[in-house]
PDB file of N, CA and C in Angstrom:
ATOM      1  N   VAL A  23     -15.838   0.813  33.390  1.00 74.00           N
ATOM      2  CA  VAL A  23     -17.251   0.859  32.779  1.00 74.00           C
ATOM      3  C   VAL A  23     -17.231   0.792  31.371  1.00 74.00           C
ATOM      4  N   LYS A  24     -17.869  -0.131  30.791  1.00 84.00           N
ATOM      5  CA  LYS A  24     -17.980  -0.155  29.228  1.00 84.00           C
ATOM      6  C   LYS A  24     -18.841   0.828  28.583  1.00 84.00           C
ATOM      7  N   LYS A  25     -18.427   1.370  27.669  1.00 88.00           N
ATOM      8  CA  LYS A  25     -19.504   2.439  27.059  1.00 88.00           C
ATOM      9  C   LYS A  25     -20.262   1.644  25.932  1.00 88.00           C
ATOM     10  N   SER A  26     -21.416   2.190  25.944  1.00 90.00           N
ATOM     11  CA  SER A  26     -22.392   1.716  24.814  1.00 90.00           C
ATOM     12  C   SER A  26     -22.035   2.153  23.409  1.00 90.00           C
ATOM     13  N   MET A  27     -22.421   1.664  22.431  1.00 92.00           N
ATOM     14  CA  MET A  27     -22.337   2.243  20.968  1.00 92.00           C
ATOM     15  C   MET A  27     -22.596   3.726  20.918  1.00 92.00           C
ATOM     16  N   MET A  28     -23.843   4.012  21.706  1.00 93.00           N
ATOM     17  CA  MET A  28     -24.472   5.147  21.514  1.00 93.00           C
ATOM     18  C   MET A  28     -23.443   6.374  22.376  1.00 93.00           C
ATOM     19  N   ASP A  29     -23.060   5.871  23.391  1.00 93.00           N
ATOM     20  CA  ASP A  29     -22.120   6.653  24.123  1.00 93.00           C
ATOM     21  C   ASP A  29     -20.989   7.077  23.146  1.00 93.00           C
ATOM     22  N   VAL A  30     -20.294   6.181  22.535  1.00 95.00           N
ATOM     23  CA  VAL A  30     -19.036   6.394  21.416  1.00 95.00           C
ATOM     24  C   VAL A  30     -19.467   7.457  20.528  1.00 95.00           C
ATOM     25  N   VAL A  31     -20.709   7.081  19.850  1.00 95.00           N
ATOM     26  CA  VAL A  31     -21.257   7.956  18.852  1.00 95.00           C
ATOM     27  C   VAL A  31     -21.460   9.351  19.071  1.00 95.00           C
ATOM     28  N   MET A  32     -21.975   9.630  20.469  1.00 95.00           N
ATOM     29  CA  MET A  32     -22.282  10.787  20.761  1.00 95.00           C
ATOM     30  C   MET A  32     -21.011  11.678  21.145  1.00 95.00           C
ATOM     31  N   GLU A  33     -20.168  10.939  21.754  1.00 96.00           N
ATOM     32  CA  GLU A  33     -18.809  11.722  22.175  1.00 96.00           C
ATOM     33  C   GLU A  33     -18.070  11.979  20.884  1.00 96.00           C
ATOM     34  N   THR A  34     -18.272  11.202  19.751  1.00 95.00           N
ATOM     35  CA  THR A  34     -17.653  11.493  18.607  1.00 95.00           C
ATOM     36  C   THR A  34     -18.326  12.790  17.918  1.00 95.00           C
ATOM     37  N   VAL A  35     -19.412  12.735  17.995  1.00 95.00           N
ATOM     38  CA  VAL A  35     -20.353  13.948  17.205  1.00 95.00           C
ATOM     39  C   VAL A  35     -20.013  15.164  18.023  1.00 95.00           C
ATOM     40  N   CYS A  36     -20.113  15.067  19.292  1.00 95.00           N
ATOM     41  CA  CYS A  36     -19.869  16.297  20.211  1.00 95.00           C
ATOM     42  C   CYS A  36     -18.425  16.975  19.954  1.00 95.00           C
ATOM     43  N   THR A  37     -17.465  15.957  19.938  1.00 95.00           N
ATOM     44  CA  THR A  37     -16.114  16.607  19.851  1.00 95.00           C
ATOM     45  C   THR A  37     -15.954  17.487  18.621  1.00 95.00           C
ATOM     46  N   CYS A  38     -16.793  17.545  17.585  1.00 95.00           N
ATOM     47  CA  CYS A  38     -16.762  18.375  16.451  1.00 95.00           C
ATOM     48  C   CYS A  38     -17.263  19.574  16.694  1.00 95.00           C
ATOM     49  N   LYS A  39     -17.799  19.828  17.993  1.00 94.00           N
ATOM     50  CA  LYS A  39     -18.452  21.219  18.220  1.00 94.00           C
ATOM     51  C   LYS A  39     -17.901  22.527  17.837  1.00 94.00           C
ATOM     52  N   ASP A  40     -16.387  22.321  18.097  1.00 93.00           N
ATOM     53  CA  ASP A  40     -15.547  23.664  17.805  1.00 93.00           C
ATOM     54  C   ASP A  40     -15.492  23.902  16.314  1.00 93.00           C
ATOM     55  N   GLN A  41     -16.148  23.208  15.595  1.00 91.00           N
ATOM     56  CA  GLN A  41     -16.186  23.474  14.182  1.00 91.00           C
ATOM     57  C   GLN A  41     -16.916  24.766  13.860  1.00 91.00           C
ATOM     58  N   GLU A  42     -16.400  25.588  13.042  1.00 91.00           N
ATOM     59  CA  GLU A  42     -16.994  26.818  12.794  1.00 91.00           C
ATOM     60  C   GLU A  42     -17.950  26.955  11.739  1.00 91.00           C
ATOM     61  N   ASP A  43     -17.713  25.688  10.711  1.00 93.00           N
ATOM     62  CA  ASP A  43     -18.639  25.626   9.795  1.00 93.00           C
ATOM     63  C   ASP A  43     -20.051  25.561  10.268  1.00 93.00           C
ATOM     64  N   GLU A  44     -21.012  26.265   9.575  1.00 95.00           N
ATOM     65  CA  GLU A  44     -22.216  26.237  10.039  1.00 95.00           C
ATOM     66  C   GLU A  44     -23.160  24.972   9.420  1.00 95.00           C
ATOM     67  N   ALA A  45     -22.725  24.453   8.560  1.00 95.00           N
ATOM     68  CA  ALA A  45     -23.260  23.137   8.096  1.00 95.00           C
ATOM     69  C   ALA A  45     -22.830  21.936   9.065  1.00 95.00           C
ATOM     70  N   VAL A  46     -21.533  21.985   9.642  1.00 96.00           N
ATOM     71  CA  VAL A  46     -21.163  20.944  10.599  1.00 96.00           C
ATOM     72  C   VAL A  46     -22.080  21.194  11.980  1.00 96.00           C
ATOM     73  N   GLN A  47     -22.187  22.602  12.448  1.00 96.00           N
ATOM     74  CA  GLN A  47     -22.921  22.813  13.596  1.00 96.00           C
ATOM     75  C   GLN A  47     -24.293  22.281  13.585  1.00 96.00           C
ATOM     76  N   LEU A  48     -24.993  22.729  12.497  1.00 96.00           N
ATOM     77  CA  LEU A  48     -26.485  22.259  12.106  1.00 96.00           C
ATOM     78  C   LEU A  48     -26.381  20.653  12.016  1.00 96.00           C
ATOM     79  N   GLN A  49     -25.403  19.984  11.724  1.00 97.00           N
ATOM     80  CA  GLN A  49     -25.672  18.453  11.643  1.00 97.00           C
ATOM     81  C   GLN A  49     -25.332  17.957  12.979  1.00 97.00           C
ATOM     82  N   ILE A  50     -24.454  18.571  13.891  1.00 97.00           N
ATOM     83  CA  ILE A  50     -24.413  18.286  15.221  1.00 97.00           C
ATOM     84  C   ILE A  50     -25.329  18.279  15.922  1.00 97.00           C
ATOM     85  N   VAL A  51     -26.234  19.373  15.932  1.00 97.00           N
ATOM     86  CA  VAL A  51     -27.561  19.917  16.710  1.00 97.00           C
ATOM     87  C   VAL A  51     -28.546  18.836  16.279  1.00 97.00           C
ATOM     88  N   LYS A  52     -28.579  18.479  15.028  1.00 97.00           N
ATOM     89  CA  LYS A  52     -29.730  17.611  14.537  1.00 97.00           C
ATOM     90  C   LYS A  52     -29.213  16.228  15.106  1.00 97.00           C
ATOM     91  N   ALA A  53     -28.060  15.828  15.051  1.00 96.00           N
ATOM     92  CA  ALA A  53     -27.733  14.463  15.451  1.00 96.00           C
ATOM     93  C   ALA A  53     -27.868  14.295  17.056  1.00 96.00           C
ATOM     94  N   VAL A  54     -27.623  15.321  17.580  1.00 96.00           N
ATOM     95  CA  VAL A  54     -27.795  15.171  19.276  1.00 96.00           C
ATOM     96  C   VAL A  54     -29.174  15.217  19.561  1.00 96.00           C
ATOM     97  N   LEU A  55     -29.948  15.824  18.787  1.00 96.00           N
ATOM     98  CA  LEU A  55     -31.514  15.923  19.197  1.00 96.00           C
ATOM     99  C   LEU A  55     -32.095  14.416  18.841  1.00 96.00           C
ATOM    100  N   THR A  56     -31.560  13.964  17.555  1.00 96.00           N
ATOM    101  CA  THR A  56     -32.060  12.656  17.273  1.00 96.00           C
ATOM    102  C   THR A  56     -31.748  11.432  18.218  1.00 96.00           C
ATOM    103  N   ALA A  57     -30.471  11.640  18.695  1.00 95.00           N
ATOM    104  CA  ALA A  57     -30.073  10.599  19.685  1.00 95.00           C
ATOM    105  C   ALA A  57     -31.013  10.742  21.034  1.00 95.00           C
ATOM    106  N   VAL A  58     -30.828  11.998  21.604  1.00 95.00           N
ATOM    107  CA  VAL A  58     -31.364  12.155  22.738  1.00 95.00           C
ATOM    108  C   VAL A  58     -33.075  11.849  22.856  1.00 95.00           C
ATOM    109  N   THR A  59     -33.679  12.208  21.928  1.00 94.00           N
ATOM    110  CA  THR A  59     -35.108  11.918  21.692  1.00 94.00           C
ATOM    111  C   THR A  59     -35.479  10.569  21.124  1.00 94.00           C
ATOM    112  N   SER A  60     -34.606   9.694  20.834  1.00 93.00           N
ATOM    113  CA  SER A  60     -34.896   8.368  20.262  1.00 93.00           C
ATOM    114  C   SER A  60     -35.391   7.443  21.385  1.00 93.00           C
ATOM    115  N   THR A  61     -36.488   6.749  20.763  1.00 87.00           N
ATOM    116  CA  THR A  61     -37.094   5.914  21.790  1.00 87.00           C
ATOM    117  C   THR A  61     -36.532   4.567  21.468  1.00 87.00           C
ATOM    118  N   VAL A  62     -35.493   4.315  20.399  1.00 89.00           N
ATOM    119  CA  VAL A  62     -34.963   2.916  20.472  1.00 89.00           C
ATOM    120  C   VAL A  62     -33.562   2.897  21.101  1.00 89.00           C
ATOM    121  N   ALA A  63     -32.680   4.062  20.916  1.00 86.00           N
ATOM    122  CA  ALA A  63     -31.206   4.075  21.487  1.00 86.00           C
ATOM    123  C   ALA A  63     -31.409   4.904  22.798  1.00 86.00           C
ATOM    124  N   ALA A  64     -30.769   4.673  23.835  1.00 87.00           N
ATOM    125  CA  ALA A  64     -30.774   5.356  24.946  1.00 87.00           C
ATOM    126  C   ALA A  64     -29.563   6.260  25.285  1.00 87.00           C
ATOM    127  N   VAL A  65     -29.786   7.637  25.508  1.00 93.00           N
ATOM    128  CA  VAL A  65     -28.841   8.359  25.980  1.00 93.00           C
ATOM    129  C   VAL A  65     -28.896   8.854  27.381  1.00 93.00           C
ATOM    130  N   HIS A  66     -28.076   8.459  28.383  1.00 93.00           N
ATOM    131  CA  HIS A  66     -28.323   8.641  29.793  1.00 93.00           C
ATOM    132  C   HIS A  66     -26.949   9.197  30.531  1.00 93.00           C
ATOM    133  N   ASP A  67     -27.301   9.689  31.686  1.00 93.00           N
ATOM    134  CA  ASP A  67     -26.029  10.132  32.615  1.00 93.00           C
ATOM    135  C   ASP A  67     -24.885  11.221  31.606  1.00 93.00           C
ATOM    136  N   THR A  68     -23.980  10.990  31.829  1.00 93.00           N
ATOM    137  CA  THR A  68     -22.755  11.921  31.188  1.00 93.00           C
ATOM    138  C   THR A  68     -23.020  12.154  29.652  1.00 93.00           C
ATOM    139  N   THR A  69     -23.424  11.054  28.918  1.00 95.00           N
ATOM    140  CA  THR A  69     -23.763  11.302  27.639  1.00 95.00           C
ATOM    141  C   THR A  69     -24.734  12.197  27.386  1.00 95.00           C
ATOM    142  N   LEU A  70     -25.721  12.182  28.161  1.00 95.00           N
ATOM    143  CA  LEU A  70     -26.927  13.221  27.952  1.00 95.00           C
ATOM    144  C   LEU A  70     -26.412  14.518  28.217  1.00 95.00           C
ATOM    145  N   LEU A  71     -25.641  14.829  29.501  1.00 95.00           N
ATOM    146  CA  LEU A  71     -25.131  16.207  29.770  1.00 95.00           C
ATOM    147  C   LEU A  71     -24.204  16.703  28.633  1.00 95.00           C
ATOM    148  N   LEU A  72     -23.448  15.644  28.238  1.00 96.00           N
ATOM    149  CA  LEU A  72     -22.519  16.130  27.009  1.00 96.00           C
ATOM    150  C   LEU A  72     -23.406  16.636  25.821  1.00 96.00           C
ATOM    151  N   ALA A  73     -24.360  16.125  25.586  1.00 96.00           N
ATOM    152  CA  ALA A  73     -25.340  16.535  24.496  1.00 96.00           C
ATOM    153  C   ALA A  73     -25.908  17.848  24.796  1.00 96.00           C
ATOM    154  N   VAL A  74     -26.444  18.267  26.032  1.00 94.00           N
ATOM    155  CA  VAL A  74     -26.913  19.495  26.637  1.00 94.00           C
ATOM    156  C   VAL A  74     -25.860  20.465  26.364  1.00 94.00           C
ATOM    157  N   LYS A  75     -24.676  20.212  26.992  1.00 93.00           N
ATOM    158  CA  LYS A  75     -23.620  21.097  26.955  1.00 93.00           C
ATOM    159  C   LYS A  75     -23.096  21.561  25.532  1.00 93.00           C
ATOM    160  N   THR A  76     -22.933  20.468  24.509  1.00 95.00           N
ATOM    161  CA  THR A  76     -22.834  20.904  23.333  1.00 95.00           C
ATOM    162  C   THR A  76     -23.734  21.654  22.718  1.00 95.00           C
ATOM    163  N   CYS A  77     -24.910  21.489  22.722  1.00 95.00           N
ATOM    164  CA  CYS A  77     -26.066  22.287  22.032  1.00 95.00           C
ATOM    165  C   CYS A  77     -25.994  23.768  22.512  1.00 95.00           C
ATOM    166  N   PHE A  78     -25.672  23.777  24.058  1.00 93.00           N
ATOM    167  CA  PHE A  78     -25.501  25.228  24.704  1.00 93.00           C
ATOM    168  C   PHE A  78     -24.505  25.900  24.045  1.00 93.00           C
ATOM    169  N   TYR A  79     -23.379  25.110  24.025  1.00 94.00           N
ATOM    170  CA  TYR A  79     -21.933  25.711  23.559  1.00 94.00           C
ATOM    171  C   TYR A  79     -22.066  26.243  22.063  1.00 94.00           C
ATOM    172  N   ILE A  80     -22.744  25.346  21.217  1.00 96.00           N
ATOM    173  CA  ILE A  80     -23.057  26.033  19.829  1.00 96.00           C
ATOM    174  C   ILE A  80     -23.853  26.902  19.824  1.00 96.00           C
ATOM    175  N   TYR A  81     -24.838  27.224  20.647  1.00 95.00           N
ATOM    176  CA  TYR A  81     -25.737  28.522  20.857  1.00 95.00           C
ATOM    177  C   TYR A  81     -25.018  29.572  21.185  1.00 95.00           C
ATOM    178  N   LEU A  82     -24.193  29.385  22.019  1.00 93.00           N
ATOM    179  CA  LEU A  82     -23.215  30.560  22.428  1.00 93.00           C
ATOM    180  C   LEU A  82     -22.183  31.022  21.611  1.00 93.00           C
ATOM    181  N   VAL A  83     -21.578  30.012  20.773  1.00 94.00           N
ATOM    182  CA  VAL A  83     -20.381  30.507  19.754  1.00 94.00           C
ATOM    183  C   VAL A  83     -20.777  30.769  18.420  1.00 94.00           C
ATOM    184  N   SER A  84     -21.898  30.115  18.150  1.00 95.00           N
ATOM    185  CA  SER A  84     -22.370  30.264  16.699  1.00 95.00           C
ATOM    186  C   SER A  84     -22.515  31.761  16.280  1.00 95.00           C
ATOM    187  N   LYS A  85     -21.948  32.051  14.950  1.00 93.00           N
ATOM    188  CA  LYS A  85     -22.166  33.486  14.672  1.00 93.00           C
ATOM    189  C   LYS A  85     -23.349  33.567  13.763  1.00 93.00           C
ATOM    190  N   SER A  86     -24.087  32.304  13.631  1.00 95.00           N
ATOM    191  CA  SER A  86     -25.275  32.484  12.751  1.00 95.00           C
ATOM    192  C   SER A  86     -26.496  32.609  13.620  1.00 95.00           C
ATOM    193  N   SER A  87     -27.408  33.376  13.417  1.00 95.00           N
ATOM    194  CA  SER A  87     -28.801  33.406  14.050  1.00 95.00           C
ATOM    195  C   SER A  87     -29.450  32.119  13.924  1.00 95.00           C
ATOM    196  N   THR A  88     -29.454  31.644  12.617  1.00 95.00           N
ATOM    197  CA  THR A  88     -30.054  30.459  12.291  1.00 95.00           C
ATOM    198  C   THR A  88     -29.714  29.208  13.005  1.00 95.00           C
ATOM    199  N   ILE A  89     -28.441  29.281  13.340  1.00 95.00           N
ATOM    200  CA  ILE A  89     -27.821  27.991  14.136  1.00 95.00           C
ATOM    201  C   ILE A  89     -28.153  28.101  15.709  1.00 95.00           C
ATOM    202  N   GLN A  90     -28.281  29.466  16.140  1.00 96.00           N
ATOM    203  CA  GLN A  90     -28.519  29.902  17.433  1.00 96.00           C
ATOM    204  C   GLN A  90     -29.962  29.459  17.663  1.00 96.00           C
ATOM    205  N   SER A  91     -30.786  29.796  16.742  1.00 96.00           N
ATOM    206  CA  SER A  91     -32.286  29.564  16.968  1.00 96.00           C
ATOM    207  C   SER A  91     -32.525  28.090  16.893  1.00 96.00           C
ATOM    208  N   THR A  92     -31.768  27.116  16.254  1.00 97.00           N
ATOM    209  CA  THR A  92     -31.907  25.727  15.936  1.00 97.00           C
ATOM    210  C   THR A  92     -31.459  25.130  17.107  1.00 97.00           C
ATOM    211  N   ALA A  93     -30.248  25.514  17.683  1.00 96.00           N
ATOM    212  CA  ALA A  93     -29.603  25.099  19.046  1.00 96.00           C
ATOM    213  C   ALA A  93     -30.404  25.408  20.170  1.00 96.00           C
ATOM    214  N   ASN A  94     -31.214  26.498  20.247  1.00 96.00           N
ATOM    215  CA  ASN A  94     -32.095  26.693  21.302  1.00 96.00           C
ATOM    216  C   ASN A  94     -33.408  26.013  21.264  1.00 96.00           C
ATOM    217  N   ALA A  95     -33.834  25.731  20.083  1.00 97.00           N
ATOM    218  CA  ALA A  95     -34.774  24.928  19.940  1.00 97.00           C
ATOM    219  C   ALA A  95     -34.731  23.405  20.242  1.00 97.00           C
ATOM    220  N   THR A  96     -33.589  23.069  19.867  1.00 96.00           N
ATOM    221  CA  THR A  96     -33.063  21.669  20.247  1.00 96.00           C
ATOM    222  C   THR A  96     -32.856  21.647  21.777  1.00 96.00           C
ATOM    223  N   LEU A  97     -32.309  22.345  22.333  1.00 94.00           N
ATOM    224  CA  LEU A  97     -32.183  22.328  23.901  1.00 94.00           C
ATOM    225  C   LEU A  97     -33.531  22.289  24.525  1.00 94.00           C
ATOM    226  N   THR A  98     -34.431  22.954  23.962  1.00 95.00           N
ATOM    227  CA  THR A  98     -35.896  23.079  24.586  1.00 95.00           C
ATOM    228  C   THR A  98     -36.429  21.744  24.288  1.00 95.00           C
ATOM    229  N   GLN A  99     -36.564  21.126  23.198  1.00 96.00           N
ATOM    230  CA  GLN A  99     -36.783  19.841  22.775  1.00 96.00           C
ATOM    231  C   GLN A  99     -36.273  18.733  23.694  1.00 96.00           C
ATOM    232  N   MET A 100     -35.034  18.621  24.001  1.00 95.00           N
ATOM    233  CA  MET A 100     -34.314  17.772  24.610  1.00 95.00           C
ATOM    234  C   MET A 100     -34.833  17.683  26.059  1.00 95.00           C
ATOM    235  N   LEU A 101     -34.715  18.938  26.688  1.00 94.00           N
ATOM    236  CA  LEU A 101     -35.241  19.174  28.029  1.00 94.00           C
ATOM    237  C   LEU A 101     -36.734  18.778  28.175  1.00 94.00           C
ATOM    238  N   ASN A 102     -37.678  18.954  27.245  1.00 95.00           N
ATOM    239  CA  ASN A 102     -38.987  18.489  27.321  1.00 95.00           C
ATOM    240  C   ASN A 102     -38.982  17.166  27.403  1.00 95.00           C
ATOM    241  N   VAL A 103     -38.409  16.288  26.728  1.00 94.00           N
ATOM    242  CA  VAL A 103     -38.219  14.975  26.504  1.00 94.00           C
ATOM    243  C   VAL A 103     -37.645  14.347  27.790  1.00 94.00           C
ATOM    244  N   VAL A 104     -36.474  14.962  28.240  1.00 94.00           N
ATOM    245  CA  VAL A 104     -36.210  14.337  29.658  1.00 94.00           C
ATOM    246  C   VAL A 104     -37.010  14.431  30.784  1.00 94.00           C
ATOM    247  N   PHE A 105     -37.868  15.327  30.807  1.00 93.00           N
ATOM    248  CA  PHE A 105     -38.712  15.748  32.082  1.00 93.00           C
ATOM    249  C   PHE A 105     -40.219  15.024  31.511  1.00 93.00           C
ATOM    250  N   GLN A 106     -40.477  14.829  30.359  1.00 93.00           N
ATOM    251  CA  GLN A 106     -41.636  14.140  30.081  1.00 93.00           C
ATOM    252  C   GLN A 106     -41.542  12.639  30.590  1.00 93.00           C
ATOM    253  N   ARG A 107     -40.150  12.188  30.082  1.00 92.00           N
ATOM    254  CA  ARG A 107     -40.069  10.819  30.570  1.00 92.00           C
ATOM    255  C   ARG A 107     -40.161  10.589  32.156  1.00 92.00           C
ATOM    256  N   LEU A 108     -39.698  11.709  32.805  1.00 92.00           N
ATOM    257  CA  LEU A 108     -39.657  11.921  34.359  1.00 92.00           C
ATOM    258  C   LEU A 108     -41.156  11.537  34.813  1.00 92.00           C
ATOM    259  N   GLU A 109     -42.037  12.206  34.071  1.00 91.00           N
ATOM    260  CA  GLU A 109     -43.351  12.471  34.474  1.00 91.00           C
ATOM    261  C   GLU A 109     -44.232  11.098  34.348  1.00 91.00           C
ATOM    262  N   LEU A 110     -43.777  10.187  33.609  1.00 82.00           N
ATOM    263  CA  LEU A 110     -44.342   8.825  33.334  1.00 82.00           C
ATOM    264  C   LEU A 110     -44.401   8.231  34.978  1.00 82.00           C
ATOM    265  N   SER A 111     -45.385   7.674  35.220  1.00 71.00           N
ATOM    266  CA  SER A 111     -45.597   6.954  36.347  1.00 71.00           C
ATOM    267  C   SER A 111     -44.521   5.778  36.501  1.00 71.00           C
ATOM    268  N   ASN A 112     -44.081   5.485  37.661  1.00 85.00           N
ATOM    269  CA  ASN A 112     -43.017   4.448  37.785  1.00 85.00           C
ATOM    270  C   ASN A 112     -41.723   4.793  36.782  1.00 85.00           C
ATOM    271  N   ALA A 113     -41.317   6.093  36.650  1.00 85.00           N
ATOM    272  CA  ALA A 113     -40.102   6.121  35.888  1.00 85.00           C
ATOM    273  C   ALA A 113     -38.821   5.337  36.651  1.00 85.00           C
ATOM    274  N   PRO A 114     -38.009   4.710  35.851  1.00 90.00           N
ATOM    275  CA  PRO A 114     -36.995   3.975  36.446  1.00 90.00           C
ATOM    276  C   PRO A 114     -36.041   4.987  36.837  1.00 90.00           C
ATOM    277  N   PRO A 115     -35.092   4.639  37.798  1.00 92.00           N
ATOM    278  CA  PRO A 115     -34.186   5.357  38.385  1.00 92.00           C
ATOM    279  C   PRO A 115     -33.297   5.989  37.375  1.00 92.00           C
ATOM    280  N   VAL A 116     -33.013   5.413  36.293  1.00 92.00           N
ATOM    281  CA  VAL A 116     -31.838   6.216  35.446  1.00 92.00           C
ATOM    282  C   VAL A 116     -32.629   7.398  34.840  1.00 92.00           C
ATOM    283  N   ILE A 117     -34.035   7.483  34.635  1.00 93.00           N
ATOM    284  CA  ILE A 117     -34.703   8.420  34.071  1.00 93.00           C
ATOM    285  C   ILE A 117     -34.699   9.656  35.169  1.00 93.00           C
ATOM    286  N   GLN A 118     -34.949   9.229  36.305  1.00 93.00           N
ATOM    287  CA  GLN A 118     -34.887  10.027  37.490  1.00 93.00           C
ATOM    288  C   GLN A 118     -33.456  10.739  37.799  1.00 93.00           C
ATOM    289  N   ARG A 119     -32.638   9.878  37.551  1.00 94.00           N
ATOM    290  CA  ARG A 119     -31.127  10.675  37.694  1.00 94.00           C
ATOM    291  C   ARG A 119     -30.910  11.491  36.398  1.00 94.00           C
ATOM    292  N   ASP A 120     -31.291  10.979  35.186  1.00 94.00           N
ATOM    293  CA  ASP A 120     -31.259  11.786  34.023  1.00 94.00           C
ATOM    294  C   ASP A 120     -31.838  13.370  34.230  1.00 94.00           C
ATOM    295  N   ALA A 121     -32.956  13.438  34.802  1.00 94.00           N
ATOM    296  CA  ALA A 121     -33.614  14.624  35.053  1.00 94.00           C
ATOM    297  C   ALA A 121     -32.923  15.606  36.113  1.00 94.00           C
ATOM    298  N   PHE A 122     -32.358  14.880  37.040  1.00 95.00           N
ATOM    299  CA  PHE A 122     -31.689  15.472  38.194  1.00 95.00           C
ATOM    300  C   PHE A 122     -30.445  16.060  37.597  1.00 95.00           C
ATOM    301  N   LEU A 123     -29.697  15.266  37.071  1.00 94.00           N
ATOM    302  CA  LEU A 123     -28.317  15.806  36.275  1.00 94.00           C
ATOM    303  C   LEU A 123     -28.605  16.936  35.321  1.00 94.00           C
ATOM    304  N   VAL A 124     -29.466  16.909  34.452  1.00 93.00           N
ATOM    305  CA  VAL A 124     -29.850  17.821  33.637  1.00 93.00           C
ATOM    306  C   VAL A 124     -30.312  19.251  34.300  1.00 93.00           C
ATOM    307  N   PHE A 125     -31.230  19.024  35.185  1.00 93.00           N
ATOM    308  CA  PHE A 125     -31.512  20.167  36.111  1.00 93.00           C
ATOM    309  C   PHE A 125     -30.244  20.921  36.762  1.00 93.00           C
ATOM    310  N   ARG A 126     -29.466  19.989  37.497  1.00 93.00           N
ATOM    311  CA  ARG A 126     -28.230  20.610  38.252  1.00 93.00           C
ATOM    312  C   ARG A 126     -27.581  21.182  36.994  1.00 93.00           C
ATOM    313  N   SER A 127     -27.210  20.604  36.103  1.00 90.00           N
ATOM    314  CA  SER A 127     -26.164  20.989  35.068  1.00 90.00           C
ATOM    315  C   SER A 127     -26.857  22.503  34.321  1.00 90.00           C
ATOM    316  N   LEU A 128     -28.029  22.655  34.167  1.00 87.00           N
ATOM    317  CA  LEU A 128     -28.616  23.840  33.734  1.00 87.00           C
ATOM    318  C   LEU A 128     -28.365  25.188  34.836  1.00 87.00           C
ATOM    319  N   CYS A 129     -28.640  24.565  35.976  1.00 88.00           N
ATOM    320  CA  CYS A 129     -28.273  25.505  37.136  1.00 88.00           C
ATOM    321  C   CYS A 129     -27.067  26.129  36.987  1.00 88.00           C
ATOM    322  N   LYS A 130     -25.948  25.139  36.911  1.00 86.00           N
ATOM    323  CA  LYS A 130     -24.519  25.543  37.038  1.00 86.00           C
ATOM    324  C   LYS A 130     -24.318  26.584  35.690  1.00 86.00           C
ATOM    325  N   LEU A 131     -25.041  26.083  34.448  1.00 78.00           N
ATOM    326  CA  LEU A 131     -24.565  26.747  33.299  1.00 78.00           C
ATOM    327  C   LEU A 131     -25.098  28.244  33.448  1.00 78.00           C
ATOM    328  N   SER A 132     -26.267  28.478  34.087  1.00 80.00           N
ATOM    329  CA  SER A 132     -27.039  29.799  34.070  1.00 80.00           C
ATOM    330  C   SER A 132     -26.157  30.535  35.312  1.00 80.00           C
ATOM    331  N   MET A 133     -25.234  29.933  36.011  1.00 79.00           N
ATOM    332  CA  MET A 133     -24.446  30.901  36.915  1.00 79.00           C
ATOM    333  C   MET A 133     -23.089  31.362  36.234  1.00 79.00           C
ATOM    334  N   LYS A 134     -22.636  30.750  35.003  1.00 66.00           N
ATOM    335  CA  LYS A 134     -21.535  31.171  34.325  1.00 66.00           C
ATOM    336  C   LYS A 134     -21.810  32.412  33.635  1.00 66.00           C
TER     337      LYS A 134
END
């Protein structure tokens, strides 16, 4: 399966999640939010899950309360966007799948 340019960009951004530099963590969170909430470029399926997991990871490992708050707010915004898209009448199957995958992933993350 050929990856879209957005998939490659998101994977590249998310691989930097282990950086301890707060400025890098903040830029990752901002980039992920911008990508997921974009109305122009689409982030779906495993790339969407990667974005959610990356923000969750940064929230958990960051030593900065500012970064944690930002990551938390970013997760909330991303989830709102995913489920708002689902609420649209005649949501395409890819949007329905995104909501299902995100919900399932959150359930799994909450069990850890």
